[in-house]
PDB file of C-alpha atoms and ligand atoms in Angstrom:
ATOM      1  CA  UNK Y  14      78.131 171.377 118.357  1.00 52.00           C
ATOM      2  CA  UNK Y  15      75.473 169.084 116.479  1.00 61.00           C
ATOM      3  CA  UNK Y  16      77.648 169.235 113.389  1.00 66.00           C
ATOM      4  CA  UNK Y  17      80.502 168.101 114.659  1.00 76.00           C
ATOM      5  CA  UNK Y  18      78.338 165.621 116.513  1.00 79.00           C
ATOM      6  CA  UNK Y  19      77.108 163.773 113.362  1.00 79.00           C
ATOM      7  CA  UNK Y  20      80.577 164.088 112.034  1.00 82.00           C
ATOM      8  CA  UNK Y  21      82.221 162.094 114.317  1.00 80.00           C
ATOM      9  CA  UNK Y  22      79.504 159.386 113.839  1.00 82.00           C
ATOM     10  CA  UNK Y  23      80.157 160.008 109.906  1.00 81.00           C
ATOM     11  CA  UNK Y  24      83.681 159.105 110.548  1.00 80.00           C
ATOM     12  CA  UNK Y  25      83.901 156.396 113.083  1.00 81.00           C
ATOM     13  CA  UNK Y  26      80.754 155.042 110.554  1.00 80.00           C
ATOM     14  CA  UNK Y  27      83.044 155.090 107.624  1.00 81.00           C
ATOM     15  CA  UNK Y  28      85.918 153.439 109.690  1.00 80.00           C
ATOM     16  CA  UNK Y  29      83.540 150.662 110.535  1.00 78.00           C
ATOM     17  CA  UNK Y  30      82.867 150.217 107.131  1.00 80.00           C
ATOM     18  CA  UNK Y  31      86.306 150.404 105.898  1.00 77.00           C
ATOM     19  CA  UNK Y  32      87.537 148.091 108.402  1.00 78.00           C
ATOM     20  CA  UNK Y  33      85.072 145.592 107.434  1.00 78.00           C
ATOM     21  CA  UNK Y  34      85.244 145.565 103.767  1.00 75.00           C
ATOM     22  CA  UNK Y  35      89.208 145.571 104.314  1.00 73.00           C
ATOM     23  CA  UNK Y  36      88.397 141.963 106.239  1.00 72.00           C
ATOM     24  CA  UNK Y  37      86.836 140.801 103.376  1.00 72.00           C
ATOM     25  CA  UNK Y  38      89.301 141.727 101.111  1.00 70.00           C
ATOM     26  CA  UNK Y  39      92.603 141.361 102.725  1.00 66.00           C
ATOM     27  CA  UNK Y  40      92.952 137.492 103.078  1.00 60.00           C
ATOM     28  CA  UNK Y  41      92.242 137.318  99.128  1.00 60.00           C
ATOM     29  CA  UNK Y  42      95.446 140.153  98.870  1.00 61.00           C
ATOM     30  CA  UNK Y  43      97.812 137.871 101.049  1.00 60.00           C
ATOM     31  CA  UNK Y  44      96.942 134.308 100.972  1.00 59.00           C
ATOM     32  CA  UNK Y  45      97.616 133.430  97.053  1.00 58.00           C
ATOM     33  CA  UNK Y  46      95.623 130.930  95.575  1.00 61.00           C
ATOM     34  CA  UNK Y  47      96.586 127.057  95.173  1.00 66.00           C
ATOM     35  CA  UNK Y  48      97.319 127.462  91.578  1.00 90.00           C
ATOM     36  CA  UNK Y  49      96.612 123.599  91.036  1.00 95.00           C
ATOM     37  CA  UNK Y  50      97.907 122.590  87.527  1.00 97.00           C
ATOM     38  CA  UNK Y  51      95.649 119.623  85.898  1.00 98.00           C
ATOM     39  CA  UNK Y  52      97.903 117.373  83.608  1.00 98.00           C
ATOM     40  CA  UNK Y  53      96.478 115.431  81.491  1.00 98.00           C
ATOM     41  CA  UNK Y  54      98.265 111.716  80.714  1.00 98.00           C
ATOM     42  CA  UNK Y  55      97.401 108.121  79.499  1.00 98.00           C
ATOM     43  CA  UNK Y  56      99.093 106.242  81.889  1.00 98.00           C
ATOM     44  CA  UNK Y  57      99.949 103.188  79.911  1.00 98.00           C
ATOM     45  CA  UNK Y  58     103.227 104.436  78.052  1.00 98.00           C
ATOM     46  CA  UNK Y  59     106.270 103.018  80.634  1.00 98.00           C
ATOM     47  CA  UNK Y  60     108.831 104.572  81.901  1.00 98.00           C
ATOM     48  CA  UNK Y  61     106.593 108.144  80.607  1.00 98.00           C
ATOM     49  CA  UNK Y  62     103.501 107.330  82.443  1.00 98.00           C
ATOM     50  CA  UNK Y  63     101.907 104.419  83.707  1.00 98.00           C
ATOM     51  CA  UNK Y  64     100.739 103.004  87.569  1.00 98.00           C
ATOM     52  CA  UNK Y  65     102.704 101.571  89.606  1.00 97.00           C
ATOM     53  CA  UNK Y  66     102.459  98.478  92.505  1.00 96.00           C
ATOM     54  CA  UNK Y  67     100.187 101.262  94.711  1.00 97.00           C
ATOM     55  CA  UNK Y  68      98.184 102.387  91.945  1.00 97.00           C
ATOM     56  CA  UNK Y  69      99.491 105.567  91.422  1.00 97.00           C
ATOM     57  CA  UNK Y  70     100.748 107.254  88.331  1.00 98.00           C
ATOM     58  CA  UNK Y  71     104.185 107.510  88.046  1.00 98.00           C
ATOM     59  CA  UNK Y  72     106.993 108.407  85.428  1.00 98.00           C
ATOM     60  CA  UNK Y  73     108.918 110.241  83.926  1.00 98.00           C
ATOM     61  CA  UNK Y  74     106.628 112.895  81.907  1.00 98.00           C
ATOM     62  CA  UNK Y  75     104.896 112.734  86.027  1.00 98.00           C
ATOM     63  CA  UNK Y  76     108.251 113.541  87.805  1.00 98.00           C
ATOM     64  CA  UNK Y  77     109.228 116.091  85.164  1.00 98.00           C
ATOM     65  CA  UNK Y  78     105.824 118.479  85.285  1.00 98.00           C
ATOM     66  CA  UNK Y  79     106.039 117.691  88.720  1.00 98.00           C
ATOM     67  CA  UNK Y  80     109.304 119.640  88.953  1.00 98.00           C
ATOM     68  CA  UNK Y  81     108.888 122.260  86.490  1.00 97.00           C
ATOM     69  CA  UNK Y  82     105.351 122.839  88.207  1.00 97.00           C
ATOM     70  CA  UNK Y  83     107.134 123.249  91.711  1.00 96.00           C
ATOM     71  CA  UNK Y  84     109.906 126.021  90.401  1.00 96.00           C
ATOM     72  CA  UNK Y  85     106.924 127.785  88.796  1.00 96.00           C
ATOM     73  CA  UNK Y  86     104.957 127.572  92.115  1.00 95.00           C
ATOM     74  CA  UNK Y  87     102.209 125.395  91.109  1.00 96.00           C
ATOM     75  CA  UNK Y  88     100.938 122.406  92.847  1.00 95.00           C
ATOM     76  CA  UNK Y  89     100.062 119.414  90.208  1.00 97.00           C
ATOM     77  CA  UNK Y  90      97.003 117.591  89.692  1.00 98.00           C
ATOM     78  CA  UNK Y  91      97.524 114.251  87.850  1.00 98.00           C
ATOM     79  CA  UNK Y  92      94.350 113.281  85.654  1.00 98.00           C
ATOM     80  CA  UNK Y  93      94.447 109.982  83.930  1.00 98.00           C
ATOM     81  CA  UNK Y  94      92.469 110.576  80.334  1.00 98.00           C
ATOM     82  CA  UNK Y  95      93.129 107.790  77.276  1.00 98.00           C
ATOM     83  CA  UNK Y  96      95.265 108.698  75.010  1.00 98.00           C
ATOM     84  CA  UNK Y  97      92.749 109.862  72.013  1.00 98.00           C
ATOM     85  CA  UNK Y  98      91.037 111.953  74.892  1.00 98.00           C
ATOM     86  CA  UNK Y  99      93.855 114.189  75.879  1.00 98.00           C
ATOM     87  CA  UNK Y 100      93.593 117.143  73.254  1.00 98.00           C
ATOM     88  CA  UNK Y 101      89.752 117.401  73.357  1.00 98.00           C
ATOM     89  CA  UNK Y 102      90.261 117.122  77.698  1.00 98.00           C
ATOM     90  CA  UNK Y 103      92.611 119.938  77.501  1.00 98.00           C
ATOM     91  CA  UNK Y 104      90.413 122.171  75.036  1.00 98.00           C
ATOM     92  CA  UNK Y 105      87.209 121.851  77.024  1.00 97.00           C
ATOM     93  CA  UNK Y 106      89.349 122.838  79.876  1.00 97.00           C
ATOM     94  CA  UNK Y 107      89.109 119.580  81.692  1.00 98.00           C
ATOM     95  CA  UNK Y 108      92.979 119.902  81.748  1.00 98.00           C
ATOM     96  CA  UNK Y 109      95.554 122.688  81.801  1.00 98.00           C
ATOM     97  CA  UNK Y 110      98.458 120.545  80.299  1.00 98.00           C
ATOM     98  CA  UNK Y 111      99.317 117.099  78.427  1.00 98.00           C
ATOM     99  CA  UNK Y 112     102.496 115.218  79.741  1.00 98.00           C
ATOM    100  CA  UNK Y 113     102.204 112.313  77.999  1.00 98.00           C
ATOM    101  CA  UNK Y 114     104.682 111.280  75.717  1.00 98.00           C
ATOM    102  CA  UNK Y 115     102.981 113.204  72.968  1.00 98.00           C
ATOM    103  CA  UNK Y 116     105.192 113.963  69.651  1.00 98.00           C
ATOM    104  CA  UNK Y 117     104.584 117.480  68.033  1.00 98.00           C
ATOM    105  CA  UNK Y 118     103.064 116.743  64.735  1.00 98.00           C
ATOM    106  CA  UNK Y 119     102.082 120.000  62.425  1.00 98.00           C
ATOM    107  CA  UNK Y 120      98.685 118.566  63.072  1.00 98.00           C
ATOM    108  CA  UNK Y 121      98.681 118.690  66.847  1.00 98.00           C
ATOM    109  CA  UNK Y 122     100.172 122.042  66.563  1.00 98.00           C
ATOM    110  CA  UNK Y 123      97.161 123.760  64.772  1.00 98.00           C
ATOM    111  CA  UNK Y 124      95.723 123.163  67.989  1.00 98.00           C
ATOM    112  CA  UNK Y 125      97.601 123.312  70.618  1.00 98.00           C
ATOM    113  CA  UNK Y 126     100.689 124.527  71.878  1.00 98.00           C
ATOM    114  CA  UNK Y 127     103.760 122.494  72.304  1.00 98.00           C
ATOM    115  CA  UNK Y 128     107.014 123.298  74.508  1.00 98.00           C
ATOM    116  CA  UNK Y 129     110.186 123.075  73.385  1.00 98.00           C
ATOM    117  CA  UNK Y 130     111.088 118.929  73.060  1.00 98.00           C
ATOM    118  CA  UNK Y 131     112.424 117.245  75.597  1.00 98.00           C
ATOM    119  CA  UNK Y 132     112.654 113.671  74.457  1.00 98.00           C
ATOM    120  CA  UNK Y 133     113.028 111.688  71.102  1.00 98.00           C
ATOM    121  CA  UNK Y 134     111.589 108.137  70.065  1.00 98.00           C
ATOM    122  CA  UNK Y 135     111.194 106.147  66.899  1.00 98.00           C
ATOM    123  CA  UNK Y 136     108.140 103.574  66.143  1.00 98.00           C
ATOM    124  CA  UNK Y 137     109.011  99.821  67.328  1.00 98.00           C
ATOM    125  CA  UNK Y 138     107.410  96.791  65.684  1.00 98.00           C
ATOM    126  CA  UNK Y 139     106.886  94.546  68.834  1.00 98.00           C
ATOM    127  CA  UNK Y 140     106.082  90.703  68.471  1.00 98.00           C
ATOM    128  CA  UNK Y 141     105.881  87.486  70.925  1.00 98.00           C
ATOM    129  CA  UNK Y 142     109.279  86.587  71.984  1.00 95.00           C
ATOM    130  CA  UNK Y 143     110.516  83.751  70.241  1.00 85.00           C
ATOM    131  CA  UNK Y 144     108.027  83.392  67.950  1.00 85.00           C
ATOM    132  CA  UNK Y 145     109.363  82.687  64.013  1.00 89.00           C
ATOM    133  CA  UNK Y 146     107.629  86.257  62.861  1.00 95.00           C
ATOM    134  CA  UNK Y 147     110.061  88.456  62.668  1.00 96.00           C
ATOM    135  CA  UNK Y 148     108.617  91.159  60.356  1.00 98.00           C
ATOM    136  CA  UNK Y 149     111.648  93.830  59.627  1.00 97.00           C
ATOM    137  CA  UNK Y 150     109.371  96.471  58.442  1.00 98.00           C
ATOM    138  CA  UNK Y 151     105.910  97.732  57.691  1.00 98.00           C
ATOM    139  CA  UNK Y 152     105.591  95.409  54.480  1.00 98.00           C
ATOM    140  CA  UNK Y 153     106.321  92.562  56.430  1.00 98.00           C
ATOM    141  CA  UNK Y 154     102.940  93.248  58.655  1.00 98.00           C
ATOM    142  CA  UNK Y 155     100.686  93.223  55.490  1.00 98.00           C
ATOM    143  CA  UNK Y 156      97.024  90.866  56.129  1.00 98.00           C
ATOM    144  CA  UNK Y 157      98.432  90.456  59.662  1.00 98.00           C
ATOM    145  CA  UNK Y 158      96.970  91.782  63.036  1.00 98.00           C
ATOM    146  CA  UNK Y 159      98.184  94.822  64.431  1.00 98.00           C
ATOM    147  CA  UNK Y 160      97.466  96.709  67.556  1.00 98.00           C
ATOM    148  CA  UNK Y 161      98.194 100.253  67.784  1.00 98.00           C
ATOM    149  CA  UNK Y 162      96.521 103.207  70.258  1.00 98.00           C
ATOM    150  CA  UNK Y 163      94.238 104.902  69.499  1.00 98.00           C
ATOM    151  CA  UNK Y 164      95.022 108.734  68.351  1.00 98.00           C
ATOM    152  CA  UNK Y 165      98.921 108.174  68.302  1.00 98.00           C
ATOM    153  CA  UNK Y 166     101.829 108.063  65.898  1.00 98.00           C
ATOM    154  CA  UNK Y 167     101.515 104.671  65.580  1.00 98.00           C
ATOM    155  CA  UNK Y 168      97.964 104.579  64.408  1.00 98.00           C
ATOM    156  CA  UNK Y 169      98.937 107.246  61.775  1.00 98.00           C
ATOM    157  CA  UNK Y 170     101.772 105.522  60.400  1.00 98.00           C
ATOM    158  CA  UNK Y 171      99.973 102.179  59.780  1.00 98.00           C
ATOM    159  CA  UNK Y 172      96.863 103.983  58.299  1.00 98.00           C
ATOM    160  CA  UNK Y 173      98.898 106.079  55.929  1.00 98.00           C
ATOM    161  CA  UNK Y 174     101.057 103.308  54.961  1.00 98.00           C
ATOM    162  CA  UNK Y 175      97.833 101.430  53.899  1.00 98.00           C
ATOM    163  CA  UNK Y 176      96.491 104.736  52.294  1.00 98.00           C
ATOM    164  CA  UNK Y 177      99.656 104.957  50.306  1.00 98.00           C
ATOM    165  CA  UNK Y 178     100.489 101.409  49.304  1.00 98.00           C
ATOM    166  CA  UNK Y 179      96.626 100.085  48.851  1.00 98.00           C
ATOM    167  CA  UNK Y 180      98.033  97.528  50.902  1.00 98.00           C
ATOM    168  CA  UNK Y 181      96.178  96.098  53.818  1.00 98.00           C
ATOM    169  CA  UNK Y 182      97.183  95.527  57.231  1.00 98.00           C
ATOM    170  CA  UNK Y 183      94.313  94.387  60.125  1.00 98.00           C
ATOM    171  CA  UNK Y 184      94.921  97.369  62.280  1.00 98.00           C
ATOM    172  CA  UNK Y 185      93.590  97.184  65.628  1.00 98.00           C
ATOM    173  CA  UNK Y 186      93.425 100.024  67.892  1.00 98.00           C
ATOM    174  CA  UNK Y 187      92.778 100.290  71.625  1.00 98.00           C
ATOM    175  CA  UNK Y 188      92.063 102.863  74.298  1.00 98.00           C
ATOM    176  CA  UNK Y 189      95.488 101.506  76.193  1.00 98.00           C
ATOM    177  CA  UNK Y 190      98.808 100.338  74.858  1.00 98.00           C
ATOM    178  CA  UNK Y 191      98.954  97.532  77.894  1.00 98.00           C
ATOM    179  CA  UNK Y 192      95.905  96.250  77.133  1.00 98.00           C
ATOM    180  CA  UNK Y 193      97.297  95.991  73.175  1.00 98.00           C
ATOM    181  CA  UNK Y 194     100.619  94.219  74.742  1.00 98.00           C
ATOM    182  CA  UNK Y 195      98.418  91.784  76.753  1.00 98.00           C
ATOM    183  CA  UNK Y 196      96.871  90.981  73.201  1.00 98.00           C
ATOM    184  CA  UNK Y 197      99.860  90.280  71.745  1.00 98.00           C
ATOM    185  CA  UNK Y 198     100.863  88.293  74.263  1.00 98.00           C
ATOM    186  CA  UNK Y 199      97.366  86.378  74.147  1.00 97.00           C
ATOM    187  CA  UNK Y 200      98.229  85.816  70.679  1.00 96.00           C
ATOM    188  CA  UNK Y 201      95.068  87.719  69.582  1.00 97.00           C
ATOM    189  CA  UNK Y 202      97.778  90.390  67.554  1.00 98.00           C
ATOM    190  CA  UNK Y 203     100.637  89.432  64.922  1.00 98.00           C
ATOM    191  CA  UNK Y 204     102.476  92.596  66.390  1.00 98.00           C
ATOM    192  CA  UNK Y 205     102.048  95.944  68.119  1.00 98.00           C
ATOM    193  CA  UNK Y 206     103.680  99.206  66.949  1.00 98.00           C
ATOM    194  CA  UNK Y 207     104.888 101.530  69.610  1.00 98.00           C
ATOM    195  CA  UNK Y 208     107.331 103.985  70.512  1.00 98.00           C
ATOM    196  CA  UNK Y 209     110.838 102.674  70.513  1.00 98.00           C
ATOM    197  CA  UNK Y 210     111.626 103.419  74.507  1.00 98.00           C
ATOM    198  CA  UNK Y 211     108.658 102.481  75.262  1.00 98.00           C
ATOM    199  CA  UNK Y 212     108.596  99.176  73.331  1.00 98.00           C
ATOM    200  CA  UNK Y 213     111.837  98.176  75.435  1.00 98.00           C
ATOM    201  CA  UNK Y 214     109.968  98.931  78.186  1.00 98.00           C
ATOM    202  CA  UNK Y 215     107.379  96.642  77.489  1.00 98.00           C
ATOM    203  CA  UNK Y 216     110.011  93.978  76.433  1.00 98.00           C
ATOM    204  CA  UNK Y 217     111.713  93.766  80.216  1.00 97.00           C
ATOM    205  CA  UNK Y 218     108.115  93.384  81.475  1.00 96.00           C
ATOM    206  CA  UNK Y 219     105.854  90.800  79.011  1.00 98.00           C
ATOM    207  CA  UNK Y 220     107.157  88.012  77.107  1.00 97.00           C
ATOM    208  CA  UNK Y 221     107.876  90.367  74.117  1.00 98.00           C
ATOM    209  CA  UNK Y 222     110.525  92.118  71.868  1.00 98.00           C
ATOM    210  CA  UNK Y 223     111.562  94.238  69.347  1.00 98.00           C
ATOM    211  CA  UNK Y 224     111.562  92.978  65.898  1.00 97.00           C
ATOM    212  CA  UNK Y 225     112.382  96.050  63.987  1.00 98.00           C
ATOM    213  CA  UNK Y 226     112.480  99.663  64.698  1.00 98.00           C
ATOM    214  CA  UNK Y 227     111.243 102.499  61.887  1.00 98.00           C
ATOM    215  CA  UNK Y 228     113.300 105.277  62.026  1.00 98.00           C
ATOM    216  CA  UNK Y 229     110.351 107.857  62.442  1.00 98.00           C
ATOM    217  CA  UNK Y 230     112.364 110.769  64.363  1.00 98.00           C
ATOM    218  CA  UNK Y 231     109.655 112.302  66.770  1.00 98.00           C
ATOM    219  CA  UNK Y 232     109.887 114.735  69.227  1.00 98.00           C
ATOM    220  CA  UNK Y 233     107.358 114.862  72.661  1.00 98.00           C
ATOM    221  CA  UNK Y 234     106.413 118.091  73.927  1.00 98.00           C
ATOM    222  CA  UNK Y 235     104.005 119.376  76.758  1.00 98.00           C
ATOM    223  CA  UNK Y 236     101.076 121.207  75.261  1.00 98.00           C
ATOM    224  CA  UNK Y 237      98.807 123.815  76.565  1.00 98.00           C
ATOM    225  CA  UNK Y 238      95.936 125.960  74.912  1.00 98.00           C
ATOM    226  CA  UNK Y 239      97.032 128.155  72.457  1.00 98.00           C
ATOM    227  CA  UNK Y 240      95.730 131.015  74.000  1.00 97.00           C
ATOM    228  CA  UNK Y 241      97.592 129.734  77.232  1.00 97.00           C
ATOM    229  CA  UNK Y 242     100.549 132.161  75.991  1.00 97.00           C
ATOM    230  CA  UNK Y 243     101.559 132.961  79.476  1.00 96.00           C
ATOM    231  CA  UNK Y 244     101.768 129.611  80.844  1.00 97.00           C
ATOM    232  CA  UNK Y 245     103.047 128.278  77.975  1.00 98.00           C
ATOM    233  CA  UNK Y 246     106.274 130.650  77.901  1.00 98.00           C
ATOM    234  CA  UNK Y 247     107.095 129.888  82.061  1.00 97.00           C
ATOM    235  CA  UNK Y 248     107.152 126.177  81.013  1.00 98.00           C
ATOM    236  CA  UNK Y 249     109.217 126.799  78.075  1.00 98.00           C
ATOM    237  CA  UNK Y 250     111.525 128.505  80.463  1.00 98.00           C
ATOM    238  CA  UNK Y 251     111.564 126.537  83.066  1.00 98.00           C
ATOM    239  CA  UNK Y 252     111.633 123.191  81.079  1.00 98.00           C
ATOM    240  CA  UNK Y 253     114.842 124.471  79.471  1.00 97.00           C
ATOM    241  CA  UNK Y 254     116.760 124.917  82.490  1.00 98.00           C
ATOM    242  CA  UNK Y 255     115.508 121.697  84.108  1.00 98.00           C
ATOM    243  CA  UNK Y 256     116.511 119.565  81.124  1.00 98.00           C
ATOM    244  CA  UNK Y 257     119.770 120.986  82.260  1.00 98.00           C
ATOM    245  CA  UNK Y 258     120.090 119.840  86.029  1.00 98.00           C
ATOM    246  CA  UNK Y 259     121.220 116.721  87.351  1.00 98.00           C
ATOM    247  CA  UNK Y 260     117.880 116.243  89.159  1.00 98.00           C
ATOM    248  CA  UNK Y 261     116.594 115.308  85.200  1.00 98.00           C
ATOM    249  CA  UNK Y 262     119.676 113.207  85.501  1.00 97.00           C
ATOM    250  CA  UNK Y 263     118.329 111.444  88.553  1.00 98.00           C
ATOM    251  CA  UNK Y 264     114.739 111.304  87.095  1.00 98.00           C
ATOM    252  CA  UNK Y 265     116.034 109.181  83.843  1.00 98.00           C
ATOM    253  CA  UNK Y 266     118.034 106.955  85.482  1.00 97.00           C
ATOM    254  CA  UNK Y 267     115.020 106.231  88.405  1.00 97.00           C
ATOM    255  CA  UNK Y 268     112.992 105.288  85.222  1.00 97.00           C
ATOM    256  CA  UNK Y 269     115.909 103.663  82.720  1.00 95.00           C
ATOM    257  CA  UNK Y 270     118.563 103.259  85.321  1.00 87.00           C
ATOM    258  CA  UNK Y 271     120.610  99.778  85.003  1.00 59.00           C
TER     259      UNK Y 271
HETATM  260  N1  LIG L  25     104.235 109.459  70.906  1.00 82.04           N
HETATM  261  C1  LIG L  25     103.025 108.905  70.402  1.00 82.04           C
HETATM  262  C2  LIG L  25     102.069 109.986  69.994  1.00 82.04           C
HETATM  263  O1  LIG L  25     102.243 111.114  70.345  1.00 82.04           O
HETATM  264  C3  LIG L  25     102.355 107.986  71.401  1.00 82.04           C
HETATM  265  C4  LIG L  25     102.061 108.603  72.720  1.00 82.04           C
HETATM  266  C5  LIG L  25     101.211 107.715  73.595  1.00 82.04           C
HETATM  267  N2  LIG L  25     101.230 108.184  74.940  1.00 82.04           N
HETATM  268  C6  LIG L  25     100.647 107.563  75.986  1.00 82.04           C
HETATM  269  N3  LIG L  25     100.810 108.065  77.170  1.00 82.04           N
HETATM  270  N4  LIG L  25      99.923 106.489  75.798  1.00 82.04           N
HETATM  271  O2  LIG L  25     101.114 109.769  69.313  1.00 82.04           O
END
């Protein structure tokens, strides 16, 4: 009788226990976790990224992640990093992702990981509308003033044509590619060198235009740690089929449309 006494406490004590740690453990089995994606972006690069009349970032590198996010589940956190910042921000694991206009350069590659393109631009020489400079190339820009971002393209194509011509041109470079435009516009620059659909951009917004375009040929990507294989094959994936639907469609035309 005493046995089966202490048995039955045995059992109804390892129940208890049972049914307790199964508490513990059970909303962690059913209730998934927010997977919150960070993305990384310089939000001064219209129609890709930049803020809008409320302050918020908006575009379309923002409306795209934001979409390919959702099909994959995730819920997006927009982080607003300048330009130069991005790669080191998504290294030190400040940020998951970069949606920012970003062309995939061999460079960029050795360290991170680009998706498949999904856009293409060229470099734009930009200058004061009106004024009588209207340089046609990069030899036309030689001794004069001109503002770039810091970290991009541009910057890279000014400093190697200087490297490889001996030639010099006043390059100035700034954390924001409005506040470079509002420069120009000052007439503290000669010219600013951006990408092409972004340069329009700029031109239906400041008193500015396009003076020339350099046919240049990149390709933007998302990027991701390299070791992010996973993630980075469920964008690929999902990215492929979006560029595909007509809600891309919608999302250019919100941006470009007229
Ligand atoms: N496409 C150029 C680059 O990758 C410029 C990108 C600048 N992007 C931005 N959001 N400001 O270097």
């Amino acid at each position: 009788m005493a046995i089966s006494k202490y048995l039955v406490v045995l059992i109804v004590a390892v129940v208890v226990v049972i049914a307790l740690a199964s508490l513990l453990i059970y909303p962690r089995l059913t209730t998934p976790p927010t997977k919150v994606l960070k993305v990384g972006t310089s939000p001064d690069f219209p129609p890709f990224e930049f803020i809008d009349e409320k302050g918020n970032i908006v575009g379309i590198d923002i409306d795209l992640i934001k979409a390919i996010a959702k099909r994959l589940g995730y819920e997006v956190e927009v982080i607003s990093i300048d330009f130069e910042g991005l790669i080191p921000a998504l290294l030190n694991k400040q940020i998951d992702i970069i949606a920012s206009g970003m062309t995939i350069t061999e460079e960029r590659a050795e360290v991170v990981a680009f998706t498949t393109p999904y856009w293409e631009a060229d470099q734009a020489i930009l200058i004061v509308m009106g004024s009588g400079f209207k340089p046609r190339s990069l030899d036309d820009l030689v001794n004069k003033k001109v503002g770039v971002q810091s970290g991009t393209t541009a910057e890279q194509l000014v400093h190697d044509y200087i490297t490889n011509t001996g030639k010099s041109i006043d390059v100035r470079s700034y954390s924001s590619y409005v506040l470079a435009v509002v420069d120009l516009v000052n007439g503290r620059l000669d010219a600013v060198i951006v990408d092409s659909p972004v340069a329009q951009m700029f031109a239906k917004e400041y008193n500015v235009e396009v003076s020339a375009v350099i046919q240049t040929g990149e390709k933007y990507g998302l990027a991701v740690r390299k070791d992010d294989v996973e993630l980075l094959n469920k964008l690929n994936e999902a990215l492929e089929e979006f560029l595909k639907t007509d809600e891309w469609i919608q999302i250019i035309d919100k941006y470009l449309g007229g």
